[in-house]
Short mmCIF file of C-alpha atoms in Angstrom, two decimals:
data_model
loop_
_atom_site.label_atom_id
_atom_site.label_comp_id
_atom_site.label_asym_id
_atom_site.label_seq_id
_atom_site.Cartn_x
_atom_site.Cartn_y
_atom_site.Cartn_z
CA MET A 1 71.86 103.35 105.00
CA GLN A 2 73.20 100.01 106.19
CA TYR A 3 72.06 96.90 104.32
CA GLU A 4 71.73 93.44 105.78
CA PRO A 5 74.86 91.44 104.81
CA THR A 6 74.29 88.31 102.76
CA LEU A 7 77.81 87.28 101.69
CA GLY A 8 80.46 85.63 103.82
CA ARG A 9 84.14 86.50 103.92
CA GLU A 10 85.28 84.24 101.06
CA GLU A 11 82.27 85.24 98.92
CA LEU A 12 83.08 88.95 99.37
CA ILE A 13 86.72 88.37 98.39
CA HIS A 14 85.71 86.26 95.38
CA PHE A 15 83.16 88.84 94.21
CA ALA A 16 85.65 91.73 94.39
CA THR A 17 88.82 90.04 93.10
CA LYS A 18 87.53 87.37 90.71
CA GLN A 19 84.03 88.29 89.59
CA TYR A 20 84.54 92.05 89.37
CA PHE A 21 88.25 92.50 88.61
CA GLY A 22 88.36 89.27 86.60
CA ASN A 23 85.75 90.72 84.24
CA VAL A 24 87.39 94.16 84.21
CA ASP A 25 90.70 92.55 83.21
CA ALA A 26 88.91 90.56 80.46
CA LYS A 27 87.16 93.77 79.32
CA ASN A 28 83.85 91.96 79.66
CA MET A 29 81.55 94.99 79.83
CA GLU A 30 78.22 93.32 80.62
CA ALA A 31 79.65 91.06 83.33
CA THR A 32 81.52 94.03 84.84
CA LEU A 33 78.37 96.15 84.91
CA ASP A 34 76.39 93.25 86.35
CA CYS A 35 78.41 93.74 89.55
CA PHE A 36 76.67 97.11 90.14
CA HIS A 37 73.19 98.16 91.21
CA ASP A 38 71.48 100.44 88.70
CA GLU A 39 71.82 103.41 91.08
CA ALA A 40 75.39 102.61 92.16
CA LEU A 41 77.92 105.31 92.97
CA PHE A 42 81.55 104.98 91.79
CA CYS A 43 83.96 107.58 93.22
CA VAL A 44 87.64 108.14 92.58
CA GLN A 45 88.40 109.87 95.84
CA THR A 46 91.92 111.00 94.92
CA ASP A 47 90.57 112.92 91.90
CA PHE A 48 87.18 114.04 93.28
CA THR A 49 85.45 112.17 90.43
CA ARG A 50 81.95 110.68 90.74
CA HIS A 51 80.08 108.37 88.38
CA SER A 52 76.48 107.92 89.44
CA GLY A 53 74.18 105.31 87.95
CA MET A 54 74.65 102.68 85.28
CA THR A 55 74.89 105.09 82.32
CA GLU A 56 77.81 107.02 83.81
CA ILE A 57 79.55 103.88 85.07
CA ARG A 58 79.22 102.23 81.64
CA ARG A 59 80.73 105.27 79.90
CA MET A 60 83.63 105.28 82.39
CA PHE A 61 84.40 101.61 81.66
CA GLU A 62 84.03 102.11 77.88
CA ASP A 63 86.70 104.81 78.04
CA PHE A 64 88.92 102.74 80.36
CA PHE A 65 88.68 99.57 78.25
CA GLY A 66 89.40 101.57 75.09
CA ALA A 67 92.48 103.27 76.55
CA TYR A 68 94.44 100.09 77.37
CA GLU A 69 95.33 96.96 75.42
CA THR A 70 95.90 94.94 78.59
CA ILE A 71 94.47 95.49 82.08
CA ILE A 72 95.77 93.46 85.03
CA HIS A 73 94.77 93.77 88.68
CA ARG A 74 97.00 91.72 90.98
CA ASP A 75 98.59 91.25 94.39
CA PHE A 76 95.38 91.75 96.36
CA VAL A 77 95.42 92.29 100.11
CA CYS A 78 91.82 92.26 101.32
CA THR A 79 90.24 93.43 104.55
CA VAL A 80 86.71 92.15 105.08
CA ASP A 81 83.92 93.43 107.31
CA GLU A 82 81.70 90.38 107.00
CA ALA A 83 79.22 91.61 109.62
CA ASN A 84 78.42 94.70 107.52
CA GLY A 85 78.92 93.34 103.99
CA ARG A 86 81.93 95.50 103.13
CA ILE A 87 85.38 94.83 101.76
CA SER A 88 88.50 96.78 100.91
CA ALA A 89 91.48 95.71 98.83
CA CYS A 90 94.94 97.10 98.20
CA PHE A 91 96.34 95.95 94.86
CA VAL A 92 98.49 96.75 91.86
CA ALA A 93 96.83 97.90 88.64
CA GLU A 94 99.08 97.19 85.64
CA LEU A 95 97.90 98.90 82.46
CA HIS A 96 99.47 98.47 78.99
CA ASP A 97 98.53 100.92 76.24
CA ALA A 98 98.75 100.43 72.45
CA ASP A 99 102.16 102.15 72.34
CA GLY A 100 103.66 99.67 74.79
CA GLN A 101 103.67 102.10 77.70
CA VAL A 102 103.02 100.50 81.08
CA THR A 103 101.27 102.31 83.92
CA LEU A 104 101.59 100.82 87.40
CA LEU A 105 99.26 102.06 90.13
CA ASN A 106 99.06 101.04 93.78
CA ASN A 107 95.38 101.42 94.53
CA THR A 108 92.93 100.76 97.32
CA ASN A 109 89.22 100.16 96.74
CA PHE A 110 86.41 100.17 99.29
CA TRP A 111 83.14 98.44 98.35
CA ARG A 112 79.73 98.50 99.97
CA PHE A 113 77.25 95.83 98.91
CA ARG A 114 73.50 96.05 98.71
CA PRO A 115 71.24 93.02 98.37
CA SER A 116 69.24 92.77 95.16
CA SER A 117 65.48 92.58 95.34
CA GLU A 118 64.00 89.15 95.86
CA GLU A 119 62.07 89.46 92.59
CA SER A 120 65.27 89.79 90.57
CA GLY A 121 66.67 86.49 91.79
CA GLN A 122 70.15 88.03 91.74
CA GLY A 123 72.63 88.27 94.56
CA PRO A 124 74.15 91.34 96.19
CA LYS A 125 75.86 93.95 94.05
CA PHE A 126 78.01 97.03 94.58
CA GLN A 127 76.07 100.03 95.84
CA GLU A 128 79.15 102.18 96.41
CA VAL A 129 82.76 101.95 95.25
CA TYR A 130 85.48 104.31 96.51
CA VAL A 131 88.85 104.25 94.76
CA TYR A 132 92.14 105.71 95.94
CA MET A 133 94.82 105.81 93.18
CA SER A 134 98.54 106.36 93.57
CA GLY A 135 98.79 108.19 90.24
CA ALA A 136 96.69 110.02 87.69
CA ASN A 137 93.04 109.02 87.45
CA VAL A 138 92.57 106.44 84.67
CA LEU A 139 88.81 106.16 85.37
CA THR A 140 87.59 109.53 84.12
#
């Protein structure tokens, strides 16, 4: 189903790179989850992994945040489909664990937005996220 777009180009880029990844990097669970609709779908395509709905997405982020001391997403190159409310980004994920090991991944994400209901007073959120990782899946 296609949803009516409500965000412009710069708003889509800001939502994906600053609002979403900024909160992921800060390990701010509630603000990260606030980027998703309750029935959102989060897929790691390169590992055939699906997380459906807020409970599964929360558990995925709890595990991810617990596995790394420092999480950095950087060097974004975004492609925006403003007319359809979609965005993709290629980026580097730099992950530091408690033992000082560093994992570098070159990833690409594809996001599809869905407007929130007018009653909620909230803006659009992710309905679907598709992730392609260059290495082992860190979002199990």
